[in-house]
mmCIF file of C-alpha atoms in Angstrom:
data_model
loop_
_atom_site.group_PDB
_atom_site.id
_atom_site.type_symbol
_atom_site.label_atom_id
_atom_site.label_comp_id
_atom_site.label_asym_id
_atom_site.label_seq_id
_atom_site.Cartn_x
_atom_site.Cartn_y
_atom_site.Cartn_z
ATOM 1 C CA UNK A 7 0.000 0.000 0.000
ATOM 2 C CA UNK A 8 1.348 3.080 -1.109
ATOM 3 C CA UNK A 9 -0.468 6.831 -1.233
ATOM 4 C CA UNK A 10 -1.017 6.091 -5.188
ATOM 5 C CA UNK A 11 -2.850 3.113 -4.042
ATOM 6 C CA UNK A 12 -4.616 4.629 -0.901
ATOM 7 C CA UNK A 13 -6.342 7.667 -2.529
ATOM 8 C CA UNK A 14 -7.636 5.479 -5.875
ATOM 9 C CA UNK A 15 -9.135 3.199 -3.358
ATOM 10 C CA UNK A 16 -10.995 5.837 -1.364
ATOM 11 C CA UNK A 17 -12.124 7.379 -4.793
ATOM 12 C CA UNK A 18 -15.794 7.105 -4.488
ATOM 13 C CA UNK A 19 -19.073 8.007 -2.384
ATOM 14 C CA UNK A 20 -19.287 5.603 0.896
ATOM 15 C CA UNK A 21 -22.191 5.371 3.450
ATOM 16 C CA UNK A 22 -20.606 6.148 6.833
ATOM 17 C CA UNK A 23 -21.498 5.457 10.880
ATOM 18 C CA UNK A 24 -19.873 7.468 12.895
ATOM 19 C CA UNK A 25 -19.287 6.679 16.729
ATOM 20 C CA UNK A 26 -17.781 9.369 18.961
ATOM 21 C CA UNK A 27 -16.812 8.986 22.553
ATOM 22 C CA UNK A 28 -16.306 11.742 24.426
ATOM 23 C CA UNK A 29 -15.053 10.336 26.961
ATOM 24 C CA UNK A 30 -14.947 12.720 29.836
ATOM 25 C CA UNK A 31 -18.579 11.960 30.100
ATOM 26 C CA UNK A 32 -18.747 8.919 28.769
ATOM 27 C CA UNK A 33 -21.215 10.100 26.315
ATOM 28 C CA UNK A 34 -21.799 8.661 22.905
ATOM 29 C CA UNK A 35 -22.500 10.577 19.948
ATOM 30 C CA UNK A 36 -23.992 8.605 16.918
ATOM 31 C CA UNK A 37 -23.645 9.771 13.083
ATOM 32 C CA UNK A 38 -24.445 8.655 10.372
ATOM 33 C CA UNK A 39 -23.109 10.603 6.958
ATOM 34 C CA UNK A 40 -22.460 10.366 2.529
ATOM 35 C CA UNK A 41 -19.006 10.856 1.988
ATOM 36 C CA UNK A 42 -18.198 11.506 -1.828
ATOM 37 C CA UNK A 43 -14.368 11.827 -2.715
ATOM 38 C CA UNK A 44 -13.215 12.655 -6.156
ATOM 39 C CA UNK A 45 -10.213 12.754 -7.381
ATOM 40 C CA UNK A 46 -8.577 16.672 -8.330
ATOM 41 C CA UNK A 47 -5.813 17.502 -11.279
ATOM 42 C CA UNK A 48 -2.765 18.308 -10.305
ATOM 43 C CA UNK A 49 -3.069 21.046 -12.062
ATOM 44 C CA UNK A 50 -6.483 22.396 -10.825
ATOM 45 C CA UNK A 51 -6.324 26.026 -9.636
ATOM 46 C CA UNK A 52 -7.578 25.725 -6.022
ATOM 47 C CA UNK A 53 -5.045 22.465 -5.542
ATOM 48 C CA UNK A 54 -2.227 24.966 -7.324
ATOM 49 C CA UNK A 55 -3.362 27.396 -4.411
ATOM 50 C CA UNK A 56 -3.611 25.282 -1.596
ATOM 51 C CA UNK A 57 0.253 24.752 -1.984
ATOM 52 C CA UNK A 58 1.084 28.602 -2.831
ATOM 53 C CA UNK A 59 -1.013 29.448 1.042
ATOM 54 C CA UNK A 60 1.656 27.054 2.734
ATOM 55 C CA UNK A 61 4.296 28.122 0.342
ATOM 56 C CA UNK A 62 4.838 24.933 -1.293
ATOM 57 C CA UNK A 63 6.144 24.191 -4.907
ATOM 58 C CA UNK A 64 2.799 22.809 -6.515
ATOM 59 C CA UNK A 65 4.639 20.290 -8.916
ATOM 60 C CA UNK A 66 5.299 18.293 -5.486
ATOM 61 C CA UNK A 67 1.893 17.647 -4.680
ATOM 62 C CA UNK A 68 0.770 14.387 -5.605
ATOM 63 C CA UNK A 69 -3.186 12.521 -6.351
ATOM 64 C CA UNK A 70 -5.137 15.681 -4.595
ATOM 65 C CA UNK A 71 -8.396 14.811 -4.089
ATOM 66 C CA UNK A 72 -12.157 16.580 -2.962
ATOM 67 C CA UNK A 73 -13.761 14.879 -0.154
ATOM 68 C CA UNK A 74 -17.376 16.211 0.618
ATOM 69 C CA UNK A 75 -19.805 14.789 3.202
ATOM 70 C CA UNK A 76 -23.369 15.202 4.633
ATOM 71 C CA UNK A 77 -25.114 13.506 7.538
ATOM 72 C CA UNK A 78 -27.261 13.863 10.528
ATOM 73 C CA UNK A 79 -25.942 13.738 14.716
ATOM 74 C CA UNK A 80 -27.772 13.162 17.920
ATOM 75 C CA UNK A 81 -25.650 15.447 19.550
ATOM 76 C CA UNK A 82 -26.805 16.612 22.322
ATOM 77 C CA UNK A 83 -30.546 14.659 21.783
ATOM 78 C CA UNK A 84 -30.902 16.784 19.045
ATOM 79 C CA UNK A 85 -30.944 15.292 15.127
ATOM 80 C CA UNK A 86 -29.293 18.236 13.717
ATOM 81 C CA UNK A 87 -27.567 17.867 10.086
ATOM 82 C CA UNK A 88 -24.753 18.960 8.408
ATOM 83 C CA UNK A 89 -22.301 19.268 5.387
ATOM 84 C CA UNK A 90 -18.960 19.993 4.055
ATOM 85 C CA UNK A 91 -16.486 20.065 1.772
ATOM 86 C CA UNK A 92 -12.579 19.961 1.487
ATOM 87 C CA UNK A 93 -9.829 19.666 -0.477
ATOM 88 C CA UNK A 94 -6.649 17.442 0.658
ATOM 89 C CA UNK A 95 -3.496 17.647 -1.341
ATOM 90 C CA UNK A 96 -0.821 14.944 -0.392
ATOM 91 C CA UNK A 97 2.799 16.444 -0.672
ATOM 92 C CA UNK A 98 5.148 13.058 -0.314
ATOM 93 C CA UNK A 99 8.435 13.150 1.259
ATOM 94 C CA UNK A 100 11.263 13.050 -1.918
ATOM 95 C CA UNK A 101 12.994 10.385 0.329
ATOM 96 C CA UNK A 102 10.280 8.493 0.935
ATOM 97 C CA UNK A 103 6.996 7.790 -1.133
ATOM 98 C CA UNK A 104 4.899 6.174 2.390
ATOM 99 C CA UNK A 105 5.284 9.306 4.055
ATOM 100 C CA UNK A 106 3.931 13.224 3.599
ATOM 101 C CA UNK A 107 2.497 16.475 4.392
ATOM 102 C CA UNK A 108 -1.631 16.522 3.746
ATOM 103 C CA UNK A 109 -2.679 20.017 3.286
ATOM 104 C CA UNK A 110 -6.676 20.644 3.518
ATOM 105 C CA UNK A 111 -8.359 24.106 3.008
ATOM 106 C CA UNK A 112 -10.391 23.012 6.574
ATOM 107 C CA UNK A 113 -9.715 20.482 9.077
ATOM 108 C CA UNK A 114 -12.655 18.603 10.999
ATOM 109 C CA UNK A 115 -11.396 19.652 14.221
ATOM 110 C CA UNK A 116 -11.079 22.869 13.657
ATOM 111 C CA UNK A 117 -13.021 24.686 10.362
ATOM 112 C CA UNK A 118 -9.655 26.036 9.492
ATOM 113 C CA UNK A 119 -6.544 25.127 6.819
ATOM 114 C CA UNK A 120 -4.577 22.685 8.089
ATOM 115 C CA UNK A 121 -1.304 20.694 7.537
ATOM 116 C CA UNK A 122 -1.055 17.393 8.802
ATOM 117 C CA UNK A 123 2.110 14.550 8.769
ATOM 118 C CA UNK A 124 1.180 11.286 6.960
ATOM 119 C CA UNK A 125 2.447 7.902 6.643
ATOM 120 C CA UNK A 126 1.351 4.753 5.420
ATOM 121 C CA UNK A 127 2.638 1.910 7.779
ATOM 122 C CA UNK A 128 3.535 -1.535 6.511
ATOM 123 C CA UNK A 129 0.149 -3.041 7.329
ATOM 124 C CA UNK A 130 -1.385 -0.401 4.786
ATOM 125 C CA UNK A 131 -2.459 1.790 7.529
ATOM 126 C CA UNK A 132 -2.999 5.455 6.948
ATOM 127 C CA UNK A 133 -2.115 7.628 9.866
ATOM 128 C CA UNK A 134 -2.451 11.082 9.941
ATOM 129 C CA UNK A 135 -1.370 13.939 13.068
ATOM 130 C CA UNK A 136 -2.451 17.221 12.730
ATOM 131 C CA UNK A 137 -1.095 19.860 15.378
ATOM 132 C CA UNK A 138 -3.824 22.768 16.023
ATOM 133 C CA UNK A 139 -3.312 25.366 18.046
ATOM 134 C CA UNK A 140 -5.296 24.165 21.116
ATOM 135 C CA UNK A 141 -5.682 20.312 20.187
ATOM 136 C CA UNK A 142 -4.134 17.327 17.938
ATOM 137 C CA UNK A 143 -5.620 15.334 15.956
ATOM 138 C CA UNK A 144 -4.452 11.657 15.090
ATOM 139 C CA UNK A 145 -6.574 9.391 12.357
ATOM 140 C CA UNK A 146 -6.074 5.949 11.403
ATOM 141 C CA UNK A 147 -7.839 4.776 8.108
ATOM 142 C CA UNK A 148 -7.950 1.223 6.532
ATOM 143 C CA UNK A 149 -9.122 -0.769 3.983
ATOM 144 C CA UNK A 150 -10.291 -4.429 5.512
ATOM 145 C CA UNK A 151 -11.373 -4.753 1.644
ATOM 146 C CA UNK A 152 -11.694 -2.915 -1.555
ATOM 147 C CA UNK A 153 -15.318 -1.796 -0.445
ATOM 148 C CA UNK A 154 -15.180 -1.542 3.241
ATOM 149 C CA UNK A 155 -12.984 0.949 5.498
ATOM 150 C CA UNK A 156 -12.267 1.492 8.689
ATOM 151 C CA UNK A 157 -11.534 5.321 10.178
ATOM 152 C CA UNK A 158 -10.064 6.139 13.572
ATOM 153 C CA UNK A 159 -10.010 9.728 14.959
ATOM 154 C CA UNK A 160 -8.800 10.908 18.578
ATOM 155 C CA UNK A 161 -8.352 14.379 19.662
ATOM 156 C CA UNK A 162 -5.999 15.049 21.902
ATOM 157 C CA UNK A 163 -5.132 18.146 24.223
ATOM 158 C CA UNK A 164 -2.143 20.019 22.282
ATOM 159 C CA UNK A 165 0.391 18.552 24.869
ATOM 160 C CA UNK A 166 -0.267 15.228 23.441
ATOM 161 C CA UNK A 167 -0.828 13.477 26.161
ATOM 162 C CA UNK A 168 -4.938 13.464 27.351
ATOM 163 C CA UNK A 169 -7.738 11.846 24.752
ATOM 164 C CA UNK A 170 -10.623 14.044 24.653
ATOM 165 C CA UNK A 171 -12.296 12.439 21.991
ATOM 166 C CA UNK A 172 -12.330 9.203 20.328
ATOM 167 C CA UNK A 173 -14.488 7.985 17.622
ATOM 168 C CA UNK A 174 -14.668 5.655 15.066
ATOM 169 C CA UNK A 175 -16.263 5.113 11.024
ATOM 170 C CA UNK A 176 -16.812 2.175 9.212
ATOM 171 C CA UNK A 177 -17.800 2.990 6.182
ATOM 172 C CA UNK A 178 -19.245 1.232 3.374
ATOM 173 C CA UNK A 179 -18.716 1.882 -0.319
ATOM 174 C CA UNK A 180 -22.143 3.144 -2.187
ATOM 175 C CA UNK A 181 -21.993 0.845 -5.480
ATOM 176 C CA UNK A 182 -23.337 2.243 -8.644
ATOM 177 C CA UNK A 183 -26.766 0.438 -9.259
ATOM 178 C CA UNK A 184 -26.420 -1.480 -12.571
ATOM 179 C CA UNK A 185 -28.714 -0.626 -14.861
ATOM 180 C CA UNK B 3 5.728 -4.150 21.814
ATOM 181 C CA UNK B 4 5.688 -8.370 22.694
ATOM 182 C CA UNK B 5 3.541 -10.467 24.541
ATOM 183 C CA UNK B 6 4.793 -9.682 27.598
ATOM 184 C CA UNK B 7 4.647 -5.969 27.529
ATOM 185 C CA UNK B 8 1.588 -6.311 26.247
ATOM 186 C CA UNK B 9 -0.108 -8.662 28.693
ATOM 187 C CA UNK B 10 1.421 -6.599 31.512
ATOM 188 C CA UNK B 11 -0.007 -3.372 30.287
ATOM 189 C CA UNK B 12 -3.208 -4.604 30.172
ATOM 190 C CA UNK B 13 -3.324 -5.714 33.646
ATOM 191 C CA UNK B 14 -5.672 -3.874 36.281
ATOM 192 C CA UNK B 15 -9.493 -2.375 35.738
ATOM 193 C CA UNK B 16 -11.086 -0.396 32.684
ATOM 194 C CA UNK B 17 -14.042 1.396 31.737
ATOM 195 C CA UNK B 18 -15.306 0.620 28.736
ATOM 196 C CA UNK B 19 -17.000 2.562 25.931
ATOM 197 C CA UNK B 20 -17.845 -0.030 23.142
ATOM 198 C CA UNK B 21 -19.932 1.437 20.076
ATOM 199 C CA UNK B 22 -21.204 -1.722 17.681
ATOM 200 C CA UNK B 23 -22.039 -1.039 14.022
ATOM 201 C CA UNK B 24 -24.886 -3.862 12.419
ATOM 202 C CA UNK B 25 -23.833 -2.844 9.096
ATOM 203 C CA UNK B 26 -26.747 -4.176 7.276
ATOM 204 C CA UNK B 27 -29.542 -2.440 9.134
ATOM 205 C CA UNK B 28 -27.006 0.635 9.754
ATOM 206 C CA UNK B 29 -28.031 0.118 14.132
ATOM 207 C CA UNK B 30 -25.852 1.534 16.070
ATOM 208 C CA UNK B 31 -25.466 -0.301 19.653
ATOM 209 C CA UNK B 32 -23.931 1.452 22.769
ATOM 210 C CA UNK B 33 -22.383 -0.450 25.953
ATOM 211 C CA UNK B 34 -20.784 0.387 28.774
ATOM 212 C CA UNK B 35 -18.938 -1.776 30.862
ATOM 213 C CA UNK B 36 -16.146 -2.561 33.482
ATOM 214 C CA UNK B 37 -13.497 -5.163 32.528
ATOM 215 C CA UNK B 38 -10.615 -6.482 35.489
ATOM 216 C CA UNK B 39 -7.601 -8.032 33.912
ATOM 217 C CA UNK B 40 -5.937 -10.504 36.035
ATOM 218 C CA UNK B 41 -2.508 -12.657 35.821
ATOM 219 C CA UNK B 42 -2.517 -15.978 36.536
ATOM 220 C CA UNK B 43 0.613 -18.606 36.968
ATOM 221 C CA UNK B 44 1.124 -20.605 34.259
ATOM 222 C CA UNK B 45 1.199 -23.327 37.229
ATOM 223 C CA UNK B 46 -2.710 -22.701 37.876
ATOM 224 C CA UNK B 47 -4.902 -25.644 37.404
ATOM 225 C CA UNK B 48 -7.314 -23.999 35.292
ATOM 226 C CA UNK B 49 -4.383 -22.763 32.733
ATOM 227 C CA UNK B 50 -3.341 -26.344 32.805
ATOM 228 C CA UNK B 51 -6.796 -28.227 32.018
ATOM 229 C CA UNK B 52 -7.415 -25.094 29.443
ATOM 230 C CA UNK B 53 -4.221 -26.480 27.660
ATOM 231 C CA UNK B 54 -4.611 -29.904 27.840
ATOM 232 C CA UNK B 55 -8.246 -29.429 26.174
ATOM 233 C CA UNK B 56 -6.344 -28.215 22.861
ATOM 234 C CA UNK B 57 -3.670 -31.314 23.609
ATOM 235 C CA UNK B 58 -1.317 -28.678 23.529
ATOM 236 C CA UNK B 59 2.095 -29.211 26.236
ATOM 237 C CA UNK B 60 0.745 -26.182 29.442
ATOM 238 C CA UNK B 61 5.050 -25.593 29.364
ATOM 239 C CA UNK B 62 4.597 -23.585 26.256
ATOM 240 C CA UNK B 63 1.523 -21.144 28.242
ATOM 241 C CA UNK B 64 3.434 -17.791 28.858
ATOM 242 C CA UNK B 65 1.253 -15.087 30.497
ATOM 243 C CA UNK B 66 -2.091 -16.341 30.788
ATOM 244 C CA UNK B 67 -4.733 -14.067 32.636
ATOM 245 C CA UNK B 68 -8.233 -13.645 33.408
ATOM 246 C CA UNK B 69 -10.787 -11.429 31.940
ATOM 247 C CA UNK B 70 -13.373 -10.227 33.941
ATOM 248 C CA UNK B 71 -16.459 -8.012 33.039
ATOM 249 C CA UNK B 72 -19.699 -6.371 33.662
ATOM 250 C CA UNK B 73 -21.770 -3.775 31.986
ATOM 251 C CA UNK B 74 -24.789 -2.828 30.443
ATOM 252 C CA UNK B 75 -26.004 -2.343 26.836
ATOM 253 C CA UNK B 76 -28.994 -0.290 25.107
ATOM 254 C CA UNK B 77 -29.331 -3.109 22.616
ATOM 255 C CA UNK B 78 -32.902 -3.588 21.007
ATOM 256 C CA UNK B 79 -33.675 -0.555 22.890
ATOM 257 C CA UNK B 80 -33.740 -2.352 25.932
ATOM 258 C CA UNK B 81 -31.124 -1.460 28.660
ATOM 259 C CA UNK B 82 -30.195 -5.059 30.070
ATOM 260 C CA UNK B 83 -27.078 -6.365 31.994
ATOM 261 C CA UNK B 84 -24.183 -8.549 31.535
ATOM 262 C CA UNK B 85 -21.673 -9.885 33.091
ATOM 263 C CA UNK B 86 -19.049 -13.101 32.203
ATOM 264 C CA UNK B 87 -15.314 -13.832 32.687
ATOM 265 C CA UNK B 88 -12.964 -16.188 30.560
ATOM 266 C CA UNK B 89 -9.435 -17.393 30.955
ATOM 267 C CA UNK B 90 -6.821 -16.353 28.048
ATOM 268 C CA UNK B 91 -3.802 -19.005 27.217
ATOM 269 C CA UNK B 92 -0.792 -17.102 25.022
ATOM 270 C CA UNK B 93 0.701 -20.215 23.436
ATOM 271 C CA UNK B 94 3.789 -17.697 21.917
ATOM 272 C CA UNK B 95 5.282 -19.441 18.175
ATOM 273 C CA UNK B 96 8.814 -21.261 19.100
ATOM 274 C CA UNK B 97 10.265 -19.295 16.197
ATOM 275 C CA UNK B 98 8.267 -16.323 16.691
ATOM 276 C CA UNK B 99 7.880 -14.234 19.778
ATOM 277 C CA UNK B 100 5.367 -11.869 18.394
ATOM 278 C CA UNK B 101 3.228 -14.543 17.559
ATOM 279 C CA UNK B 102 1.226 -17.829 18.497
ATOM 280 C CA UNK B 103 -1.927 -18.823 19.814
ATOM 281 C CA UNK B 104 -4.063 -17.298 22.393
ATOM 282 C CA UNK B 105 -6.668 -19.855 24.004
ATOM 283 C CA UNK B 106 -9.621 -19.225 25.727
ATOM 284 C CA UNK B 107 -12.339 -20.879 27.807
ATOM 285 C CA UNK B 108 -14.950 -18.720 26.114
ATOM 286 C CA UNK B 109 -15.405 -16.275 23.307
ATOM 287 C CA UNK B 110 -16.897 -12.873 22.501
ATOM 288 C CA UNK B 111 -18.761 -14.328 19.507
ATOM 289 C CA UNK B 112 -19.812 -17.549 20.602
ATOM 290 C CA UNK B 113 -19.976 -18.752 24.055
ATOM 291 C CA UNK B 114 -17.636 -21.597 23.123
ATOM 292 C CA UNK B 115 -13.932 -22.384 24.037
ATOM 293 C CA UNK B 116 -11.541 -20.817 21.265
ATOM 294 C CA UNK B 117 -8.351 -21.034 19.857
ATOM 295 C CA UNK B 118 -6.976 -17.373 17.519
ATOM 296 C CA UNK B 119 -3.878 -16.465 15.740
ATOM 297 C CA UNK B 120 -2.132 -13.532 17.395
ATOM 298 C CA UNK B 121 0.325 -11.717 16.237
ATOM 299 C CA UNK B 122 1.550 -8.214 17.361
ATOM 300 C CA UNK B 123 2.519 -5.886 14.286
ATOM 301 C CA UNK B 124 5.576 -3.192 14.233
ATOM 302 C CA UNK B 125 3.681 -0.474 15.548
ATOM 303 C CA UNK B 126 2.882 -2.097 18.371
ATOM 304 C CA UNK B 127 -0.573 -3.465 17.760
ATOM 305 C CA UNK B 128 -2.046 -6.692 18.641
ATOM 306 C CA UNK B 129 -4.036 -8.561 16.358
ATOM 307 C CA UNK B 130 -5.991 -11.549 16.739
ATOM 308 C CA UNK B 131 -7.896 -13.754 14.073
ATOM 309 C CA UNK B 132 -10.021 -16.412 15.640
ATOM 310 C CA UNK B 133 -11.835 -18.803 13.084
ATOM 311 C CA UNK B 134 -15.611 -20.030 14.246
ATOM 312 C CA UNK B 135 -17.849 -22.520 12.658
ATOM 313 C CA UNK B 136 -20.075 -19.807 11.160
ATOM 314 C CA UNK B 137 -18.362 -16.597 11.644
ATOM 315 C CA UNK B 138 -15.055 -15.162 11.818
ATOM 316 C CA UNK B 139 -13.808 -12.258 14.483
ATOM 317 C CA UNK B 140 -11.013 -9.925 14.248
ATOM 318 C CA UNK B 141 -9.681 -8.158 16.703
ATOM 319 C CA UNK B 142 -7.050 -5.181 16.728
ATOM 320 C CA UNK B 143 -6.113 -3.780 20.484
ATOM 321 C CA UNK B 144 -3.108 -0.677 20.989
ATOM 322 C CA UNK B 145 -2.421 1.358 23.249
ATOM 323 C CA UNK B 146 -2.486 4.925 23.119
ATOM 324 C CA UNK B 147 -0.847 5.575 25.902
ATOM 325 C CA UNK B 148 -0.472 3.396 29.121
ATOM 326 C CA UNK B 149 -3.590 4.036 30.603
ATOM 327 C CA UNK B 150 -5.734 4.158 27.227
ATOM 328 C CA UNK B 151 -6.311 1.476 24.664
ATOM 329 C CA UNK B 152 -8.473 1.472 21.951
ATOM 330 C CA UNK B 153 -10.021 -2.270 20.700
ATOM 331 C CA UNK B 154 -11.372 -2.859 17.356
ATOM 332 C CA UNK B 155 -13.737 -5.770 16.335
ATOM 333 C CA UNK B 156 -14.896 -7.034 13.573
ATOM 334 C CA UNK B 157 -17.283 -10.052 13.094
ATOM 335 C CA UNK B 158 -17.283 -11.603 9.505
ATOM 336 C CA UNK B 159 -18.948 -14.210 7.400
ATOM 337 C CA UNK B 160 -16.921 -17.527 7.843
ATOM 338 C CA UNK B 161 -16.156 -16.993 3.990
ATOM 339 C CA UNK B 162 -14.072 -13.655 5.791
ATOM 340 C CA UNK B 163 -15.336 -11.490 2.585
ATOM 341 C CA UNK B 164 -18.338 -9.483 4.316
ATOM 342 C CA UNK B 165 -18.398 -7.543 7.798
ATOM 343 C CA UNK B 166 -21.577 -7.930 10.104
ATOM 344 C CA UNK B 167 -20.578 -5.888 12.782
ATOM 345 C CA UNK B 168 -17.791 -3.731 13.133
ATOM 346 C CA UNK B 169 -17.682 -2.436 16.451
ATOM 347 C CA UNK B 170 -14.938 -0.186 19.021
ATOM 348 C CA UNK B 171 -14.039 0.063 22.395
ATOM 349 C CA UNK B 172 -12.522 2.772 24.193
ATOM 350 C CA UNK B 173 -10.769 1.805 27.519
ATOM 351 C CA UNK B 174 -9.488 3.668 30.163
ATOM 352 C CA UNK B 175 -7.510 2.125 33.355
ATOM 353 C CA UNK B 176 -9.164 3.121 36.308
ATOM 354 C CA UNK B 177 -6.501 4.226 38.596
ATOM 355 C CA UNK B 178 -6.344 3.105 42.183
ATOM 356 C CA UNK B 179 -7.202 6.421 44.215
ATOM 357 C CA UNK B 180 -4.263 7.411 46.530
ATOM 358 C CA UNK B 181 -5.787 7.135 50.310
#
């Protein structure tokens, strides 16, 4: 499993549950969510962008893609809904192809640009840390098969050390009807 | 990360958070439980009898323990109890210490004594496969940090192509308060 290899196989829409536990009150939040991801030229002006904001050469980015979402939450008792979209734009270490920078024009901790580390581990999973000012973020995402995927999220207080938050997708990939 | 690190950070008391996905009616179930992880002597008659069941030599048994839990679950929308304990058997590979069997007097998916393949991967986390007549259950446990672990199930077909229920725990020791 390389990035190549990672991003084709998320390419797609995928029905997603979503359990969070917050864990200083052991509350559960359930959500359920359509995640489309497409995948972005190279070339496209808001990838070439995205790099120029974190002053990055835009020939190193690498298999960008668009991942937008929508989906209801019982937080707090209440079915309220939501959407979203983003672009990430993997930038892979020139001495090593398993490992890179994701930028994304908003995070989902925080609705703001972020920058993440990346690297693929040799049982093909994806892990991501993202340092925000006041928290970090660390994801885990894998593919148990071509169609099925498995997403891990904590957030963490910025020193690292305390979970806040840890929650967990499996999500399911929508196949096109044949008709 | 071996099987002796590992056994010996899991020792003591957790809460549990566990979130279940039924993937094909998208349900999500929520439980809450206790769980007490004990050591036991690889001289203790119930190790011994536990081995001799599977006809394998009790010498090889190298950390076995005791699992202990109670909690309660929302299942079906009814809130109901549970409670149950089984003995786990580490049978480590002679060539391999990061691998081997683990034994136990009863399972998570079936109420039956089992017999899995562990094996605990580069990045520290511990993976078990355990083959049932009808089903199939994988299991991935790390640690975050010493006093948080995170525990991811899945429950296939026996054919091991389609996930049933994919569900995650979220497990924090419960220290001993200083008196």
């Amino acid at each position: 499993m390389d990035m190549t290899k990672f991003v084709e196989l998320s390419l797609g829409s995928w029905r997603s549950q979503r359990s969070a536990h917050h864990l200083a009150f052991r509350h559960f939040e359930e959500v359920t969510s359509s995640i489309d991801i497409i995948a972005l030229k190279e070339s496209d002006s808001e990838v070439i962008s995205l790099c120029q904001s974190y002053k990055i050469d835009p020939t190193l980015a690498a298999h960008p893609f668009r991942m937008s979402w929508q989906g209801e939450t019982d937080w707090d008792d209440l079915e309220s809904t939501f959407e979203g979209t983003t672009i990430l734009v993997p930038i892979p270490d020139l001495d090593n192809p398993k490992a890179g920078r994701l930028l994304r024009d908003q995070g989902y901790a925080e609705t703001i640009p972020s920058v993440g580390q990346y690297q693929i581990t040799e049982d093909g999973t994806f892990v991501l840390k993202t340092a925000y000012d006041r928290a970090m973020a660390e994801e885990k995402i894998w593919f148990v098969n071509p169609n099925f995927r498995l997403r891990i999220s904590l957030i963490k207080t910025s020193q690292g050390s305390g979970v806040v938050t840890a929650s967990f997708s499996s999500e399911t990939r929508i196949l096109e009807s044949k008709s």
